[in-house]
Short mmCIF file of C-alpha atoms in Angstrom, two decimals:
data_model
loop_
_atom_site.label_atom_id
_atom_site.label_comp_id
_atom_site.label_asym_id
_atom_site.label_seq_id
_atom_site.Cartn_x
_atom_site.Cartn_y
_atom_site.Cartn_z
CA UNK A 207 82.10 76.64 50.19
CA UNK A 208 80.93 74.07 52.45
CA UNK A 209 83.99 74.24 54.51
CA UNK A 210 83.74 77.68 54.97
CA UNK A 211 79.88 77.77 56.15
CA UNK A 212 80.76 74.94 58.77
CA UNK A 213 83.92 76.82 60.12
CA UNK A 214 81.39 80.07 60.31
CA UNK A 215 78.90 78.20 62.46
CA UNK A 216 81.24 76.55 64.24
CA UNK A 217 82.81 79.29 65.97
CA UNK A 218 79.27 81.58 66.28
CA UNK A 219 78.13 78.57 68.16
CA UNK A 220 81.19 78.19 70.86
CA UNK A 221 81.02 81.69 70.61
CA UNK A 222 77.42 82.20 71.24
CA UNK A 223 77.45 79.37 74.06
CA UNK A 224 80.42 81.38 75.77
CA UNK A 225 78.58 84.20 75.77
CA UNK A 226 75.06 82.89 77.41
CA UNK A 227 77.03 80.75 80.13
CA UNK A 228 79.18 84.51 80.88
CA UNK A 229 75.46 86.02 80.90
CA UNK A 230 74.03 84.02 83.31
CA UNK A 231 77.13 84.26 85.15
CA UNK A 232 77.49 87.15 85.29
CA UNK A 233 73.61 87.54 86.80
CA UNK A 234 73.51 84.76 88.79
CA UNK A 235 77.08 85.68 90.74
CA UNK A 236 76.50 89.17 90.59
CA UNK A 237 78.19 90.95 93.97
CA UNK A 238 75.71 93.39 95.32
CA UNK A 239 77.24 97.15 94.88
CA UNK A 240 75.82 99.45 97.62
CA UNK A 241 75.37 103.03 95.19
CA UNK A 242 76.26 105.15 98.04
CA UNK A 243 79.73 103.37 98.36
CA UNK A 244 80.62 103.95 95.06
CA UNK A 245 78.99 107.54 95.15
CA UNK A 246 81.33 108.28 98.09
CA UNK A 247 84.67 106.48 96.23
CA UNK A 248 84.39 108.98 94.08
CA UNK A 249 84.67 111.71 96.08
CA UNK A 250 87.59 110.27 97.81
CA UNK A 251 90.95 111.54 96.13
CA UNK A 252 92.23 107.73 95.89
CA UNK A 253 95.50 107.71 97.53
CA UNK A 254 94.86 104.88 99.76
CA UNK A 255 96.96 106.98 102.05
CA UNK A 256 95.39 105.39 104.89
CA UNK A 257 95.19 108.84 107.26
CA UNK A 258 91.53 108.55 107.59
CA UNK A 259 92.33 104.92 109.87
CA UNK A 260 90.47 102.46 107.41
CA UNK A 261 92.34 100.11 104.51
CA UNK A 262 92.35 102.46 101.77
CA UNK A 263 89.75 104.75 99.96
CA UNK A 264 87.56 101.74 99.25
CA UNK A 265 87.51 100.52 103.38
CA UNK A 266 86.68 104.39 104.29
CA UNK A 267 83.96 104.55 101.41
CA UNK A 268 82.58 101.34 102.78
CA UNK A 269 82.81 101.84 106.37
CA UNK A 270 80.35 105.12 105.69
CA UNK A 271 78.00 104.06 103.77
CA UNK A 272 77.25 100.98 105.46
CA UNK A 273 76.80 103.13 108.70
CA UNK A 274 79.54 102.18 110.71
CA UNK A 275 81.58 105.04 110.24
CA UNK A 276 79.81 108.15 111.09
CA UNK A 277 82.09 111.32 110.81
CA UNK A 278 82.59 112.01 106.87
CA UNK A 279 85.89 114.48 108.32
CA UNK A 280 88.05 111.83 108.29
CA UNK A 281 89.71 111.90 104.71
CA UNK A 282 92.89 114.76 105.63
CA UNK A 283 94.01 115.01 102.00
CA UNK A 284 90.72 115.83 100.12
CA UNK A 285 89.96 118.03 103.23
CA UNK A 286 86.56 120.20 103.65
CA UNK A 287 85.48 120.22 99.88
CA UNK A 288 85.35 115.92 100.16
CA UNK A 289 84.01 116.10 103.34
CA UNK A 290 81.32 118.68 101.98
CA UNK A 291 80.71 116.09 99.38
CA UNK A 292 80.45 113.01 101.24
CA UNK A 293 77.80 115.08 103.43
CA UNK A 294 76.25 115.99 100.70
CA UNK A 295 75.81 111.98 99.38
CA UNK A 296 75.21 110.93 103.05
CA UNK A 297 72.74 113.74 103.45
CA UNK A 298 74.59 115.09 106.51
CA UNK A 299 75.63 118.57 107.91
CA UNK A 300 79.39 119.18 106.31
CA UNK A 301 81.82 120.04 109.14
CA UNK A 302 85.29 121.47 108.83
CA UNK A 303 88.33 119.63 108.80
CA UNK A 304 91.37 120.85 109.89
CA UNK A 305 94.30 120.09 107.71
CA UNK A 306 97.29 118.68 109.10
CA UNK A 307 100.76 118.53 108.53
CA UNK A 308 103.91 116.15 108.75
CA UNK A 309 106.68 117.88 111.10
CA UNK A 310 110.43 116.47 111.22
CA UNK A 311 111.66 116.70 114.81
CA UNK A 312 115.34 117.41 113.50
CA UNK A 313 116.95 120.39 111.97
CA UNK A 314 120.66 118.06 112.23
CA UNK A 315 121.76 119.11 108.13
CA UNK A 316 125.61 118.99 107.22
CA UNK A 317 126.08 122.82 108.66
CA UNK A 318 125.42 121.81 111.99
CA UNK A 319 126.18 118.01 112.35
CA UNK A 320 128.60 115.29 111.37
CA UNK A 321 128.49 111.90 110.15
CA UNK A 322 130.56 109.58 112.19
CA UNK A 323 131.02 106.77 109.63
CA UNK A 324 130.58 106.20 106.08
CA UNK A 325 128.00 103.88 105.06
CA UNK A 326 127.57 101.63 102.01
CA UNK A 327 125.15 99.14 103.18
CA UNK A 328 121.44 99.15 101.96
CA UNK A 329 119.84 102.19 100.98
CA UNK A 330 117.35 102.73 103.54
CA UNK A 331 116.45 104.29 106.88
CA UNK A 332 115.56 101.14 108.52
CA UNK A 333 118.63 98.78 107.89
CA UNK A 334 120.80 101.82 108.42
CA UNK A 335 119.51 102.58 111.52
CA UNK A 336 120.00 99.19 112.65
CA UNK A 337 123.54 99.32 112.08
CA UNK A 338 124.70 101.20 115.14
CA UNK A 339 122.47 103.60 114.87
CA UNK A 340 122.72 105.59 111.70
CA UNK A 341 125.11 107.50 109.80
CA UNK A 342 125.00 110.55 111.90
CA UNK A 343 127.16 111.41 115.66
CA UNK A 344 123.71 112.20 116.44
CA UNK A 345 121.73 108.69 117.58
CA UNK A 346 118.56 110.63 117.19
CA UNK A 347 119.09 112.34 114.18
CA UNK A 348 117.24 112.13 110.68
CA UNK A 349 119.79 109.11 108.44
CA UNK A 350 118.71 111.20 105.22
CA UNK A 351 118.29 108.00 103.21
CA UNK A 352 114.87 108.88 102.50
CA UNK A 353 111.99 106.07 103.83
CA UNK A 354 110.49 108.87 104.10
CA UNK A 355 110.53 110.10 100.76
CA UNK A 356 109.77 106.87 98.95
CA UNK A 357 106.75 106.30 100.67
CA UNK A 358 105.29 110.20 100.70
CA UNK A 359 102.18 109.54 97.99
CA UNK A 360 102.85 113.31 97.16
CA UNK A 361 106.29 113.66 96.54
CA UNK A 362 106.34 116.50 99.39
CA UNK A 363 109.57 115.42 101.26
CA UNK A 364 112.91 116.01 99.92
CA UNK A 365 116.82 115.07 100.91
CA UNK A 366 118.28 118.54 101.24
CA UNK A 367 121.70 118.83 102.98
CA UNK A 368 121.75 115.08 104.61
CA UNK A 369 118.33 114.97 106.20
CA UNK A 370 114.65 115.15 105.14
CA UNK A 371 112.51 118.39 104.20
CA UNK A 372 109.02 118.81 104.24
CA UNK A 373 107.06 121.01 101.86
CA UNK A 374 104.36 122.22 103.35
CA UNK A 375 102.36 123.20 100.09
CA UNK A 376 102.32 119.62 98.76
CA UNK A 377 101.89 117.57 102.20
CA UNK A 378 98.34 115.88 103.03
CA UNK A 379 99.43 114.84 106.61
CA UNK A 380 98.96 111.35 105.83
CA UNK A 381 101.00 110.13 107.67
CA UNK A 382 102.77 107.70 105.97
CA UNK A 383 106.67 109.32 106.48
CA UNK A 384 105.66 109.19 110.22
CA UNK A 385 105.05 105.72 110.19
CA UNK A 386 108.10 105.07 107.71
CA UNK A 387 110.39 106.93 110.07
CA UNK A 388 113.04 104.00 111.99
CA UNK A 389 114.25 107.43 114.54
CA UNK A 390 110.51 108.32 114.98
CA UNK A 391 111.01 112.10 113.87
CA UNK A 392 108.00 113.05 112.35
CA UNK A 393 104.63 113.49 114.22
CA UNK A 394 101.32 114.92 112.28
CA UNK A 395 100.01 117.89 113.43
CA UNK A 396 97.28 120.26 113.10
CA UNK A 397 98.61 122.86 110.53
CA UNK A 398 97.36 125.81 113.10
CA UNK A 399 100.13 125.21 114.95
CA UNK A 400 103.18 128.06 115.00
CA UNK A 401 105.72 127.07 116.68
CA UNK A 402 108.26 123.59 116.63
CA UNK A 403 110.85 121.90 118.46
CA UNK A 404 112.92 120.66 115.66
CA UNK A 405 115.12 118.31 117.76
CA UNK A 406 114.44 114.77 119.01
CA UNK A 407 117.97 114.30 120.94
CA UNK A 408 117.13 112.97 124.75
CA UNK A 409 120.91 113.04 125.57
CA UNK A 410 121.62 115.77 127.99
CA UNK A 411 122.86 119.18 127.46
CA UNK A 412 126.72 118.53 126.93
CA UNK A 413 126.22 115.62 125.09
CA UNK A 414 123.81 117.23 122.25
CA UNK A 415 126.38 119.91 121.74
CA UNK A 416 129.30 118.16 121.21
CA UNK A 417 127.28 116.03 118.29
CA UNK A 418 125.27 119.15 116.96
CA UNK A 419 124.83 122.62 117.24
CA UNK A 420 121.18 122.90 116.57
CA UNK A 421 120.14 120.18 118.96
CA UNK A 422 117.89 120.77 122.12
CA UNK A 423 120.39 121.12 125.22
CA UNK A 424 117.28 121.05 127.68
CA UNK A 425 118.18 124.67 129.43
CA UNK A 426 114.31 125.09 130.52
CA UNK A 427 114.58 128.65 129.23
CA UNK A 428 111.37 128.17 127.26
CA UNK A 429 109.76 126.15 130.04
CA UNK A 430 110.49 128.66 132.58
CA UNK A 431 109.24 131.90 130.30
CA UNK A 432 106.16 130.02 128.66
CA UNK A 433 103.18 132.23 130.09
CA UNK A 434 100.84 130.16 129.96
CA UNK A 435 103.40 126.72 130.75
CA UNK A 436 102.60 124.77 127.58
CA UNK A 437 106.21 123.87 127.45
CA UNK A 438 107.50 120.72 129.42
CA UNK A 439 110.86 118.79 129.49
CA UNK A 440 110.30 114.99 128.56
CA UNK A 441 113.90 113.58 129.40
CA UNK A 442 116.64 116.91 128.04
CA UNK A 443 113.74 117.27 125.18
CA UNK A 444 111.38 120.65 124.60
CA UNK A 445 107.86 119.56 124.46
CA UNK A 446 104.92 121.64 123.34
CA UNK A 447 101.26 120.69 124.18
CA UNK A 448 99.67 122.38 121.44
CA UNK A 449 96.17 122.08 122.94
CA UNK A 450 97.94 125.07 125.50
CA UNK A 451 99.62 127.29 123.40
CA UNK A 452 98.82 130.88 122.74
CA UNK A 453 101.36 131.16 119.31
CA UNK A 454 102.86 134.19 121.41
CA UNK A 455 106.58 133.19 120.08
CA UNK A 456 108.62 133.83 123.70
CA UNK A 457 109.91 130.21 123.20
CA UNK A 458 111.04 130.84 119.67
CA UNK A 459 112.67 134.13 120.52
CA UNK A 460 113.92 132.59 123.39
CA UNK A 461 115.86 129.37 122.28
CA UNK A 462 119.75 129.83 122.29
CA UNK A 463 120.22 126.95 120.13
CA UNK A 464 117.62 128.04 117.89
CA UNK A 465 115.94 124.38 117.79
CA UNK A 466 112.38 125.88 118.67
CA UNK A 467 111.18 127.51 115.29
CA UNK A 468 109.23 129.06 114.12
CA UNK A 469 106.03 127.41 111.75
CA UNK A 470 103.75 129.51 109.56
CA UNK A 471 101.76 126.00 108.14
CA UNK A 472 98.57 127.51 107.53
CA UNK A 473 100.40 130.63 105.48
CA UNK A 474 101.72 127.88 102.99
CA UNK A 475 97.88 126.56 102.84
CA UNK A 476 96.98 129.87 102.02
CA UNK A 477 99.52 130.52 99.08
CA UNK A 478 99.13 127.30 97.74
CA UNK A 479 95.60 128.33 97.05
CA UNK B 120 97.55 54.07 79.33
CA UNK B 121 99.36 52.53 82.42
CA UNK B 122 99.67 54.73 85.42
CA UNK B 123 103.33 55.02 85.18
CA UNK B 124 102.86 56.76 81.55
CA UNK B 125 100.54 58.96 83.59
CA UNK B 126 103.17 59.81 85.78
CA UNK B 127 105.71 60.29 83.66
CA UNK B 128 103.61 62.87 81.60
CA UNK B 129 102.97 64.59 84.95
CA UNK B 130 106.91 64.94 86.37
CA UNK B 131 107.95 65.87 82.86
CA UNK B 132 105.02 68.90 82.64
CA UNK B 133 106.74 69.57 86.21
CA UNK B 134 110.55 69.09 85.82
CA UNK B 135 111.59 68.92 82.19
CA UNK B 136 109.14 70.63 79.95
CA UNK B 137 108.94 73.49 82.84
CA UNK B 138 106.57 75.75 80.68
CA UNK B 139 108.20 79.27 82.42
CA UNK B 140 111.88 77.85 82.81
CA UNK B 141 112.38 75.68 79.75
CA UNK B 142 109.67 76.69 76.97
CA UNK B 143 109.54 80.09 78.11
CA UNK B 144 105.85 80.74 78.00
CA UNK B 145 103.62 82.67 80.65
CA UNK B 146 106.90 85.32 80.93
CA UNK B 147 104.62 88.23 82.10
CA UNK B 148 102.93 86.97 85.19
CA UNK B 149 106.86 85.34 86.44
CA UNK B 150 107.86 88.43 86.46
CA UNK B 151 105.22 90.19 87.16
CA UNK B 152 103.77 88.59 89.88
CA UNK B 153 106.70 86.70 91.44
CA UNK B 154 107.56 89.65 93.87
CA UNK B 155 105.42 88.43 96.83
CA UNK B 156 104.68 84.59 97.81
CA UNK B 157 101.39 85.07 98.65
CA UNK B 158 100.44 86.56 95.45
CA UNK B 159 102.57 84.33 93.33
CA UNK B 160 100.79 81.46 94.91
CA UNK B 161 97.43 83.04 94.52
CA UNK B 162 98.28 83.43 90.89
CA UNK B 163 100.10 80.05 90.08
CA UNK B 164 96.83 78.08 91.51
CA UNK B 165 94.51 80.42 89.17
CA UNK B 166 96.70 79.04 86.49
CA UNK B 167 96.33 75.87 87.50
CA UNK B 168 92.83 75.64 87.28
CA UNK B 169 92.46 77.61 84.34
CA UNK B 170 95.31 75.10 82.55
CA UNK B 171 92.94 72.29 83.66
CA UNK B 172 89.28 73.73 82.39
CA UNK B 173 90.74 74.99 79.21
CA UNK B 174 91.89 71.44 78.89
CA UNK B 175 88.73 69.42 79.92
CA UNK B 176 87.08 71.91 77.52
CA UNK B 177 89.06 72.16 74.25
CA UNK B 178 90.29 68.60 74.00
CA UNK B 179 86.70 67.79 73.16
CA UNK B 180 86.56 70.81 70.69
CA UNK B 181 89.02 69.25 69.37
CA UNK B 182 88.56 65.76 69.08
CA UNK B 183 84.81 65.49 68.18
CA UNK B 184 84.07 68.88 66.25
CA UNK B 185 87.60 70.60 64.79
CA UNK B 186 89.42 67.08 63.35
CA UNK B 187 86.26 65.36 62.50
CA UNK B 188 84.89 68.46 59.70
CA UNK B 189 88.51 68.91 58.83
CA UNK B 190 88.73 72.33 60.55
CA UNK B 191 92.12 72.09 61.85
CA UNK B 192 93.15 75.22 61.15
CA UNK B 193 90.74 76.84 63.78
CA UNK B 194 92.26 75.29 66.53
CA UNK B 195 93.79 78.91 67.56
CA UNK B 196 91.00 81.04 67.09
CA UNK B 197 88.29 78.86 68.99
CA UNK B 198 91.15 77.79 71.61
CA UNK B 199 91.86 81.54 73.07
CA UNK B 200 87.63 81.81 72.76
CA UNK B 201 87.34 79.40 74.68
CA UNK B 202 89.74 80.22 77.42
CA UNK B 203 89.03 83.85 77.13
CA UNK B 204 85.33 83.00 78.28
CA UNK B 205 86.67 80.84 81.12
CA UNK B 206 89.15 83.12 82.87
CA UNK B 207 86.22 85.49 82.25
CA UNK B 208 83.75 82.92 84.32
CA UNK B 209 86.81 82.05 86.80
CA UNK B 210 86.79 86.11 87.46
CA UNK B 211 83.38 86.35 87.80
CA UNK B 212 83.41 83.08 90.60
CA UNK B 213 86.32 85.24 92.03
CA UNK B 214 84.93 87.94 92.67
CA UNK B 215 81.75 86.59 94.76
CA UNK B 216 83.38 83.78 96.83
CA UNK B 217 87.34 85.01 97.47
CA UNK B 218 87.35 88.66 96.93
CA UNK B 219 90.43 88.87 99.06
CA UNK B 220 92.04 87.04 96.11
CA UNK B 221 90.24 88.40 93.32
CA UNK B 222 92.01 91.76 94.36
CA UNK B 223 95.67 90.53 95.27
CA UNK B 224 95.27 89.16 91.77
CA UNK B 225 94.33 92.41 90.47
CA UNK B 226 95.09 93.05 86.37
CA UNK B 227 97.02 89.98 86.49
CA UNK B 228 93.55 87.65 86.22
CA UNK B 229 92.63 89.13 82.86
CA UNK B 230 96.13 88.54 81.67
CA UNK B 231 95.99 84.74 82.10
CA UNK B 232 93.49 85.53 79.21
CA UNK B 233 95.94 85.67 75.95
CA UNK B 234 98.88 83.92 78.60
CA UNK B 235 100.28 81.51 76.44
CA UNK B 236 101.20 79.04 78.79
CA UNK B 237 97.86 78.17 79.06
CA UNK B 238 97.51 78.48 75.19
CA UNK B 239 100.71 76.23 74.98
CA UNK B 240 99.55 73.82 76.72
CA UNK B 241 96.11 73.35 75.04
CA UNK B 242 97.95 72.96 71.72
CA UNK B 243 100.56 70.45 73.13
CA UNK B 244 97.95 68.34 74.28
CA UNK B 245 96.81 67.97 70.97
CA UNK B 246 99.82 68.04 69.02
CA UNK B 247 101.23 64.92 71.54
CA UNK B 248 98.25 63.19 70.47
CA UNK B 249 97.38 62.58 74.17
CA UNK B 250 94.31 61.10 75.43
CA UNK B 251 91.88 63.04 77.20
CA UNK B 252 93.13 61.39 80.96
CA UNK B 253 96.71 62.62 79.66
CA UNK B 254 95.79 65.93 78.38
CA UNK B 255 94.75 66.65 81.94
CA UNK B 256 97.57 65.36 83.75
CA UNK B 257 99.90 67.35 80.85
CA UNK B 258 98.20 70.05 81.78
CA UNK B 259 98.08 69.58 85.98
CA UNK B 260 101.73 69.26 85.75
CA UNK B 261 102.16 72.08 83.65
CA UNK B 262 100.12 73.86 86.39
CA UNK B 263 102.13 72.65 88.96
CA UNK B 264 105.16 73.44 86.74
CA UNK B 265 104.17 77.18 86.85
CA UNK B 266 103.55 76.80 90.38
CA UNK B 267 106.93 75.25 91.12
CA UNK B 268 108.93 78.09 89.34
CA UNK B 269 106.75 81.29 90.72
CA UNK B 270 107.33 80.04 94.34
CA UNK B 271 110.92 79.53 93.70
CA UNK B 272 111.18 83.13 91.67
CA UNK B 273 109.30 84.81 94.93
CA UNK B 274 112.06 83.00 97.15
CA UNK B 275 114.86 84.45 94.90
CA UNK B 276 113.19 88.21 94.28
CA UNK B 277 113.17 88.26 98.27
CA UNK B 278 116.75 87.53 98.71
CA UNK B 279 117.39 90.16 95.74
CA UNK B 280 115.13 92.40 97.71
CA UNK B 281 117.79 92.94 100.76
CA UNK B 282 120.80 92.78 98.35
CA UNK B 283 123.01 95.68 97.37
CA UNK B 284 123.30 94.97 93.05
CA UNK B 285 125.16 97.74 91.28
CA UNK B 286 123.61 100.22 90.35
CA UNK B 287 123.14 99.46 87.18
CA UNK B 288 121.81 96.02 87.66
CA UNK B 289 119.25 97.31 89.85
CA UNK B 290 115.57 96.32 89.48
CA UNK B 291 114.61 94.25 86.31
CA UNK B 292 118.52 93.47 84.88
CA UNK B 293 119.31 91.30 87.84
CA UNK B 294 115.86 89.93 87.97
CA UNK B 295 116.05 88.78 84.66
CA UNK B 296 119.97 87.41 85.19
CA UNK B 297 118.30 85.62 88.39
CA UNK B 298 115.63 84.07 86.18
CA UNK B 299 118.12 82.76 83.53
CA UNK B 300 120.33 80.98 85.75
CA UNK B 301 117.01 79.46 87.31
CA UNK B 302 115.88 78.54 83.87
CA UNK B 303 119.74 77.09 83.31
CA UNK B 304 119.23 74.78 86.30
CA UNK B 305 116.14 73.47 85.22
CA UNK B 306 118.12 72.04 81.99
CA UNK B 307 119.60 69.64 84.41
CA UNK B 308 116.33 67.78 84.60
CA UNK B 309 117.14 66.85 81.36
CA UNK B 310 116.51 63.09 80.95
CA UNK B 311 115.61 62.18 84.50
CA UNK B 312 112.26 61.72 84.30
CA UNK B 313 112.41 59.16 81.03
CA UNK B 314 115.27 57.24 83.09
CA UNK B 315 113.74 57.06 86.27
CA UNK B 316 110.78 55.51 84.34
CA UNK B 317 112.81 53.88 82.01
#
């Protein structure tokens, strides 16, 4: 009986000593929470995607409510309800974001392009890339490995045909694939945008056509017809300055090669919903 | 107590009774954490210092409360108590002074909780019949045991890393084939320590 009583008190007391030292602890150490900052965390859809600029939801929630960050339109993916909501904790007007998307530069799929080797090395992009160039007779084309689609938080980008797809529906323009890219083919852009060059190739004319059919032979048709001359060459390569364009579609209709397309981004927004 | 014994019981906790390679305690944060260096280290030296509190605390428990009232067989129930409070306080000390840490350590901190190195070690101490000077050492080198094998696991995880396994070995299989023929090397240790010390 006696052992019993002496084990009981025994391990109430460690226990009970544990718990006071954890107590005071626990006070004593405690790390200041700012309420706002966790107020605004949760509004945050937790990727840690990184598009707004900071380290994660938690550097963004921070960064506001200590003051240093002022605009509450920086979070893409939870777009104008979280930035309605983050006003609303902040005690701000709301303003609008405008959603963005991840476009792939290259349209290069197994219809219109060959692979000039058969590789077995490591399965990515990046070390591909580095061993002459890619997979593809195209040095600028998309290696279809998929960086890109391991990193996408979304699951938004697919491998269809040899090279990387986009869905529209599911994509938070991030930003992530862009960085993850080793050929640099995807740029984020606003999603009001309705028209794309889906090449990257700088090679001249000749040269893209003998590697792909869908590539960008630099004919200036679309510079030359763009009415209001949004369209420049940058080295054999289309480039449209969004900030000019009208969405008229001449350079879509235009394009022999078909490698300016069309882009309905904010029609896929609208389904979605 | 000479010195050299003192040794000894430290290269052995290091080389021979390798608590991850040989006794095969503390599996979960090996594997778990070994994938990066910096966070293996960040982990290992957690260990360490929780492997040396729980020591300066429960030898004593031990010694002067458990043996003396007969109460042996509570030695496992106050032991994880007792560490469970102090990876709880090490957490808590964390968290204010190296957050940077406390969140590269993430879920893995709470697990050093019921790890049984740490366990293992607290027992050993007392089952060796060690002093309280060579419980800690025991338990420093079993620290720096744990230590030892994580940094060489993060080494070997980064050459699997940029490897090309097939396909089926991919992942966990040929980590775990990596960490057996680790753990096979350290059985050459075998012996060395007791001879160098004769």
């Amino acid at each position: 009986m006696n052992g019993i009583v002496l084990a009981i008190v025994s391990v109430t007391v460690i226990g009970l000593i544990c718990a006071v030292v954890l107590a005071i602890a626990s006070k004593v150490m405690a790390v200041p929470v700012n309420e706002k900052e966790s107020q605004i965390r949760e509004c945050l859809p937790g990727a840690n995607c990184g598009a707004c600029g900071y380290a994660g939801c938690d550097g963004y929630a921070a960064a506001l409510a200590s003051g240093e960050e002022t605009k509450t339109t920086k979070c893409i993916p939870g777009s104008d309800s979280t930035a309605a909501q983050i006003a609303a904790v902040l005690g701000v007007e709301a303003e609008d974001v405008v959603e963005q998307v991840a476009v792939i530069h290259c349209k290069g799929d197994c219809d219109v392009t060959r692979d000039k080797m058969n590789y077995q090395g490591i399965d990515s992009c990046k070390a591909a890339n580095l061993f002459y160039g890619g997979t593809g007779s195209c040095a600028y084309g998309c290696l279809g490995i998929g960086d890109c689609v391991k990193v996408c938080p979304q699951d938004a980008i697919c491998i269809e045909k040899g090279i990387a797809h986009i869905d529209v529906r599911k994509c938070i323009g991030c930003g992530l694939c862009a960085k993850a890219c080793p050929k640099h083919l995807i740029t984020v852009e606003d999603d009001t945008i309705t028209c794309q060059v889906t090449c990257s190739n700088h090679d001249k004319g000749a040269l893209t056509r003998k590697v792909c059919t869908h590539g960008c032979i630099g004919c200036q048709k679309c510079v030359k017809n763009c009415p209001v001359e949004a369209i420049s060459m940058d080295n054999n390569l289309a480039k449209i300055d969004y900030s000019k364009c009208i969405h008229c579609g001449t350079c879509d209709d235009l394009c022999p090669t078909g490698c300016i397309m069309e882009a309905d981004f904010r029609g896929a927004w609208n389904k979605a919903e | 107590m000479s010195f050299k014994a003192l040794i000894v019981i430290l290269l052995s906790g290091v080389l021979v009774n390798n608590y991850v390679l040989r006794q095969f305690l503390g599996i979960c944060p090996f594997l778990g954490v070994s994938k990066e260096l910096k966070n293996a280290t960040g982990m290992s030296i957690a260990v360490i210092f929780v492997m040396l509190l729980a020591t300066a605390v429960t030898w004593p428990i031990q010694t002067f409360l458990l043996t003396p009232n007969g109460l042996d067989y509570l030695q496992t129930v106050v032991f994880i108590l007792v560490i469970a409070a102090l990876v709880q306080l090490v957490e808590i000390v964390l968290k204010k002074y190296i957050p940077a840490l406390y969140r590269a350590l993430g879920v893995y901190l709470p697990l050093i909780t019921t790890n049984c190195a740490v366990l293992g070690v607290t027992i050993a101490n007392i089952d060796k019949s060690y002093t309280f000077v060579e419980a800690l050492f025991n338990a420093l080198g079993s620290g720096l045991g744990f230590f030892l094998a994580m940094v060489l696991f993060a080494g070997v995880r980064g050459q699997i890393e940029s490897s090309d396994p097939p396909e089926s070995f991919k992942g966990l299989p040929i980590t775990l084939v990596a960490a057996a023929i680790l753990s096979l090397s350290f059985f050459g240790f075998n012996g060395v320590v007791e001879n160098l010390f004769g």
